[in-house]
Structure formats: structure tokens, C-alpha cells
Amino acid sequence: MAAPAGKKILIVEDEKDILDLVKLYLEKEGYRTATATTGVEGLKLAKTEHPDLVILDLMLTGIDGLEVCKRIRADPQTALLPVIMLTAKAEESDVVVGLELGADDYITKPFSPKALTARVKALLRRLERKPDDAPRLSYGALAMDLTRHEVTVDGHDIPLTAKEFGLLEHLLRHPGRVLTRDVLLNAVWGYDYYGTTRTVDVHVRRLKQKIPLLDDAIVSVKSLGYKLKDAGPSS
Ligand code: CA
């Protein structure tokens, strides 16, 4: 299993030994890497290096990994960047917080090269974006036809407003991702929309009312926004 050609991984870790080790493992698998030793530098490189994924140590001096993760998710430019947290065994309660703040996965130190690269590969595959020109999206019994602007559940038409449709489309294109209210607002209503993030909550609620299967599928992520649960291998 070769690494997807040219994928770039940003590694943020303040312990030089671990940083070098992770870099070595990933480069051996064919990934390109960029490295940072502080959270501030990591945030900067997350924008300038255009990485495909970030490996983020939890315990950093200055701003820690949790804060870095939160800022990555809050910035529209990096909001969809996959993040794997690196943690020590003793920090496992922080992992829960990390996942709530939008990390996609975590690896506990010490780790084997195989475990590390397997997690990276799995996450990149799982989060592969649906192409923008895909004419149809689906989620279990729900089907969205973008050409005809139609949504059906088990073949029955569900009338949606333009914004509800846009919101659902954005969620379906990014299953498993934490999407902040700001990111959703910008994606669906546009940057110059003169409204509040409350608008997003109202529309999510309406989507759930109109499409009951979304009631469990769209989960609210504490203080951040929403996530559409992964639908599983069948979709
Ligand atoms: Ca550290």
C-alpha cells in the first residue's frame, strides 16, 4: 500500500526526537512533510504549507495542542484540515476534549511506525472529499440530486428551501468532519451575509424536522458547530 503521491503532512511537536521519528516514518512511506516545534508556528504553516493532514502533539509549550486544534477548526482557510492528535497515555482524558474540539483521530505515544502510517492513511482515505462536480450525494436512505435540486428519502421527495439544501449539501460533502457555525455560515450564506451563527442552528433544526434520519446523524459539537456522523461503508 503506497502513500497517495505527494500528500503533505504537517508535524507539530516540540520534542525533537519524536518529531524526527515521525518525519522519518512518514517520509519512508512516501509522504512529504513540514515541521513545526510550537503551536504558533504550526498554525502559520497550516496556512502557508497547504498540508493535507496535521499530526499535532497535545503537550506543546506556549499554546497547547487543544488550542491549536480549536484555532485550525475556527479558521475557514484550515477548517477542513484533518488533524491527528499525538498524546501520551496519561493524557487520555484530554483526548476526549481534543476530539470535541475537532481532532479527527489520535495516536498514543509510544507508537509503532506501522500504527502511525496506518492511521494517517486511513484518515486521508476516510476524509477524501466528494468532488465538487459530483451530481449526486447520498447518506443511507437519503439521496440528493444536485442537478435537479431534489432531495429524496426512500424515494419520497423532501421539499427544502435553497439554504436548507445548501446546508445539507455541505454536510454531505464533509461527513465525519466538525464544521463550525462560521464555516457553515460562510459556505452556505456567503462571507458578506449579514446575520448571526444562530441562523445555522435554526436551519439545522429545520433539516432535522423535515428529515428525521438526520436527527441522530447530525450531532452538535460542544462550542464549535456540527458534524454529520460517518454513514459507514455502505454509502
Ligand atoms: Ca510535547
Coordinates of C-alpha atoms and ligand atoms in Angstrom, one line a residue:
M1 CA 0.0 0.0 0.0
A2 CA 1.8 3.1 -1.2
A3 CA 1.1 6.5 0.2
P4 CA -1.0 8.8 -2.0
A5 CA 1.5 10.5 -4.2
G6 CA 2.6 13.9 -3.0
K7 CA 0.4 14.2 0.2
K8 CA 2.0 16.6 2.6
I9 CA 1.8 16.1 6.4
L10 CA 2.5 18.9 8.8
I11 CA 4.0 17.6 12.1
V12 CA 3.7 19.9 15.2
E13 CA 5.8 18.5 18.1
D14 CA 8.2 20.2 20.5
E15 CA 10.2 17.1 21.3
K16 CA 12.9 16.9 18.7
D17 CA 13.4 13.1 19.0
I18 CA 9.8 12.4 18.4
L19 CA 9.5 15.0 15.7
D20 CA 12.4 13.4 13.8
L21 CA 11.0 9.9 14.2
V22 CA 7.5 10.8 12.9
K23 CA 9.1 12.7 10.0
L24 CA 11.3 9.7 9.2
Y25 CA 8.4 7.2 9.3
L26 CA 6.2 9.3 7.1
E27 CA 8.9 10.1 4.5
K28 CA 9.8 6.4 4.3
E29 CA 6.1 5.9 3.3
G30 CA 6.4 8.5 0.5
Y31 CA 4.7 11.4 2.2
R32 CA 6.2 14.9 2.1
T33 CA 6.5 16.7 5.4
A34 CA 6.6 20.1 7.0
T35 CA 7.6 20.5 10.7
A36 CA 6.9 23.0 13.5
T37 CA 8.0 22.9 17.1
T38 CA 5.5 25.4 18.6
G39 CA 1.7 25.9 18.2
V40 CA 2.1 29.3 16.8
E41 CA 4.5 28.1 14.1
G42 CA 2.2 25.1 13.4
L43 CA -0.8 27.4 12.9
K44 CA 1.2 29.5 10.5
L45 CA 2.4 26.5 8.5
A46 CA -1.1 25.1 8.4
K47 CA -1.9 28.0 6.1
T48 CA 1.3 28.6 4.2
E49 CA 2.3 25.0 3.6
H50 CA -1.1 23.7 2.5
P51 CA -0.7 20.4 4.2
D52 CA -3.2 17.5 3.6
L53 CA -3.1 16.5 7.2
V54 CA -1.7 17.6 10.5
I55 CA -0.1 15.5 13.2
L56 CA -0.4 17.6 16.3
D57 CA 1.2 17.0 19.7
L58 CA -1.1 17.7 22.6
M59 CA 1.5 19.0 25.0
L60 CA 3.3 21.9 23.5
T61 CA 4.9 24.9 25.2
G62 CA 3.1 28.2 24.6
I63 CA -0.3 27.4 23.1
D64 CA -1.1 23.7 23.5
G65 CA -2.4 21.2 21.0
L66 CA -6.0 21.6 22.1
E67 CA -5.9 25.4 21.4
V68 CA -4.1 24.8 18.1
C69 CA -6.8 22.4 17.0
K70 CA -9.6 24.8 18.0
R71 CA -8.0 27.6 16.0
I72 CA -7.5 25.3 13.0
R73 CA -11.2 24.5 13.0
A74 CA -12.3 28.1 13.6
D75 CA -10.3 29.5 10.6
P76 CA -12.2 29.0 7.3
Q77 CA -8.9 28.5 5.5
T78 CA -7.9 25.5 7.6
A79 CA -11.3 24.4 8.9
L80 CA -11.4 21.1 7.0
L81 CA -7.8 20.1 7.6
P82 CA -7.6 16.6 9.0
V83 CA -5.9 16.5 12.5
I84 CA -4.4 13.6 14.3
M85 CA -3.5 14.3 17.9
L86 CA -0.4 12.8 19.5
T87 CA -0.9 12.1 23.1
A88 CA 0.9 10.3 26.0
K89 CA -1.1 7.5 27.7
A90 CA -1.6 9.7 30.8
E91 CA -3.3 12.4 28.8
E92 CA -6.2 10.2 27.6
S93 CA -8.9 12.4 29.3
D94 CA -7.6 15.2 27.1
V95 CA -8.2 13.1 24.1
V96 CA -11.9 13.4 24.6
V97 CA -11.6 17.2 24.7
G98 CA -9.4 17.0 21.7
L99 CA -12.0 15.1 19.7
E100 CA -14.6 17.5 20.9
L101 CA -12.5 20.4 19.6
G102 CA -12.4 18.8 16.2
A103 CA -9.5 16.4 16.1
D104 CA -10.3 13.5 13.7
D105 CA -8.2 10.8 15.4
Y106 CA -5.5 10.4 18.0
I107 CA -2.4 8.2 18.5
T108 CA -1.0 7.4 21.9
K109 CA 2.8 7.5 22.5
P110 CA 4.8 5.3 22.2
F111 CA 3.6 4.2 18.7
S112 CA 5.0 1.9 16.1
P113 CA 5.8 3.3 12.6
K114 CA 3.2 0.9 11.2
A115 CA 0.4 2.2 13.5
L116 CA 1.2 5.8 12.7
T117 CA 1.2 5.4 9.0
A118 CA -1.8 3.2 9.1
R119 CA -3.8 5.9 10.9
V120 CA -2.6 8.6 8.6
K121 CA -3.6 6.5 5.5
A122 CA -7.0 5.5 7.0
L123 CA -7.9 9.1 7.9
L124 CA -6.9 10.5 4.5
R125 CA -8.9 7.8 2.8
R126 CA -11.9 8.3 5.1
L127 CA -12.0 12.1 4.6
E128 CA -11.5 12.1 0.9
R129 CA -13.7 14.9 -0.3
K130 CA -16.6 14.3 -2.5
P131 CA -15.7 16.1 -5.8
D132 CA -17.5 19.4 -6.2
D133 CA -18.9 18.3 -9.5
A134 CA -20.5 15.1 -8.2
P135 CA -24.1 15.2 -9.5
R136 CA -25.5 13.0 -6.6
L137 CA -24.8 12.7 -2.9
S138 CA -26.2 10.1 -0.6
Y139 CA -26.5 9.2 3.0
G140 CA -28.2 6.0 3.9
A141 CA -31.8 6.2 2.5
L142 CA -31.3 9.9 1.7
A143 CA -30.3 10.9 -1.9
M144 CA -29.5 14.4 -3.1
D145 CA -29.6 15.2 -6.8
L146 CA -27.7 18.4 -7.3
T147 CA -28.6 18.7 -11.0
R148 CA -32.3 18.5 -10.4
H149 CA -32.1 20.2 -7.0
E150 CA -34.0 17.4 -5.4
V151 CA -33.7 15.5 -2.1
T152 CA -35.5 12.2 -1.5
V153 CA -35.6 9.8 1.4
D154 CA -36.6 6.2 0.4
G155 CA -37.7 7.7 -2.9
H156 CA -40.0 10.3 -1.4
D157 CA -39.5 14.0 -2.2
I158 CA -38.5 16.2 0.6
P159 CA -39.1 19.9 -0.2
L160 CA -36.2 22.1 1.1
T161 CA -35.5 25.8 0.9
A162 CA -32.4 26.9 -1.0
K163 CA -30.5 27.4 2.2
E164 CA -31.6 24.1 3.8
F165 CA -30.5 22.4 0.5
G166 CA -27.1 24.2 0.6
L167 CA -26.5 23.3 4.2
L168 CA -27.4 19.7 3.7
E169 CA -25.1 19.6 0.6
H170 CA -22.2 21.0 2.7
L171 CA -22.7 18.4 5.4
L172 CA -22.9 15.5 2.9
R173 CA -19.7 16.6 1.2
H174 CA -17.8 16.5 4.6
P175 CA -19.1 13.5 6.6
G176 CA -17.2 12.9 9.8
R177 CA -15.9 16.5 9.9
V178 CA -16.6 19.1 12.6
L179 CA -17.9 22.1 10.8
T180 CA -18.0 25.3 12.8
R181 CA -21.0 27.6 12.6
D182 CA -18.9 30.3 11.0
V183 CA -17.6 27.9 8.4
L184 CA -21.1 26.7 7.6
L185 CA -22.4 30.3 7.5
N186 CA -19.7 31.3 5.1
A187 CA -20.2 28.2 2.9
V188 CA -23.9 28.5 2.6
W189 CA -24.8 32.1 3.2
G190 CA -21.6 33.7 1.9
Y191 CA -19.0 35.9 3.5
D192 CA -21.0 39.1 3.2
Y193 CA -24.1 37.6 4.8
Y194 CA -25.3 40.0 7.4
G195 CA -26.5 37.5 10.0
T196 CA -25.5 35.6 13.0
T197 CA -24.4 32.0 13.6
R198 CA -27.9 31.4 15.2
T199 CA -29.1 31.2 11.6
V200 CA -27.2 28.0 11.3
D201 CA -28.8 26.5 14.4
V202 CA -32.2 27.3 13.1
H203 CA -31.6 25.7 9.7
V204 CA -30.1 22.6 11.2
R205 CA -33.2 22.2 13.4
R206 CA -35.4 22.6 10.4
L207 CA -33.4 20.0 8.4
K208 CA -33.8 17.6 11.3
Q209 CA -37.6 18.2 11.4
K210 CA -38.0 17.6 7.7
I211 CA -35.7 14.6 7.5
P212 CA -35.9 12.5 10.7
L213 CA -33.0 10.3 9.8
L214 CA -30.8 13.4 10.2
D215 CA -31.9 13.9 13.8
D216 CA -29.4 11.3 15.1
A217 CA -26.9 11.8 12.2
I218 CA -26.2 15.5 12.6
V219 CA -24.5 15.9 16.0
S220 CA -23.9 19.1 17.8
V221 CA -20.2 19.5 18.8
K222 CA -19.8 21.5 22.0
S223 CA -19.0 25.2 21.5
L224 CA -17.9 24.6 17.9
G225 CA -20.6 23.6 15.5
Y226 CA -22.0 20.4 13.8
K227 CA -20.8 17.1 12.4
L228 CA -22.6 14.6 10.2
K229 CA -21.7 11.2 11.5
D230 CA -19.9 8.9 9.1
A231 CA -22.6 6.9 7.3
G232 CA -20.4 3.7 7.2
P233 CA -19.1 1.7 4.3
S234 CA -22.4 1.2 2.6
S235 CA -22.7 4.8 1.4
Ligands
CA1 CA 5.3 17.6 23.5

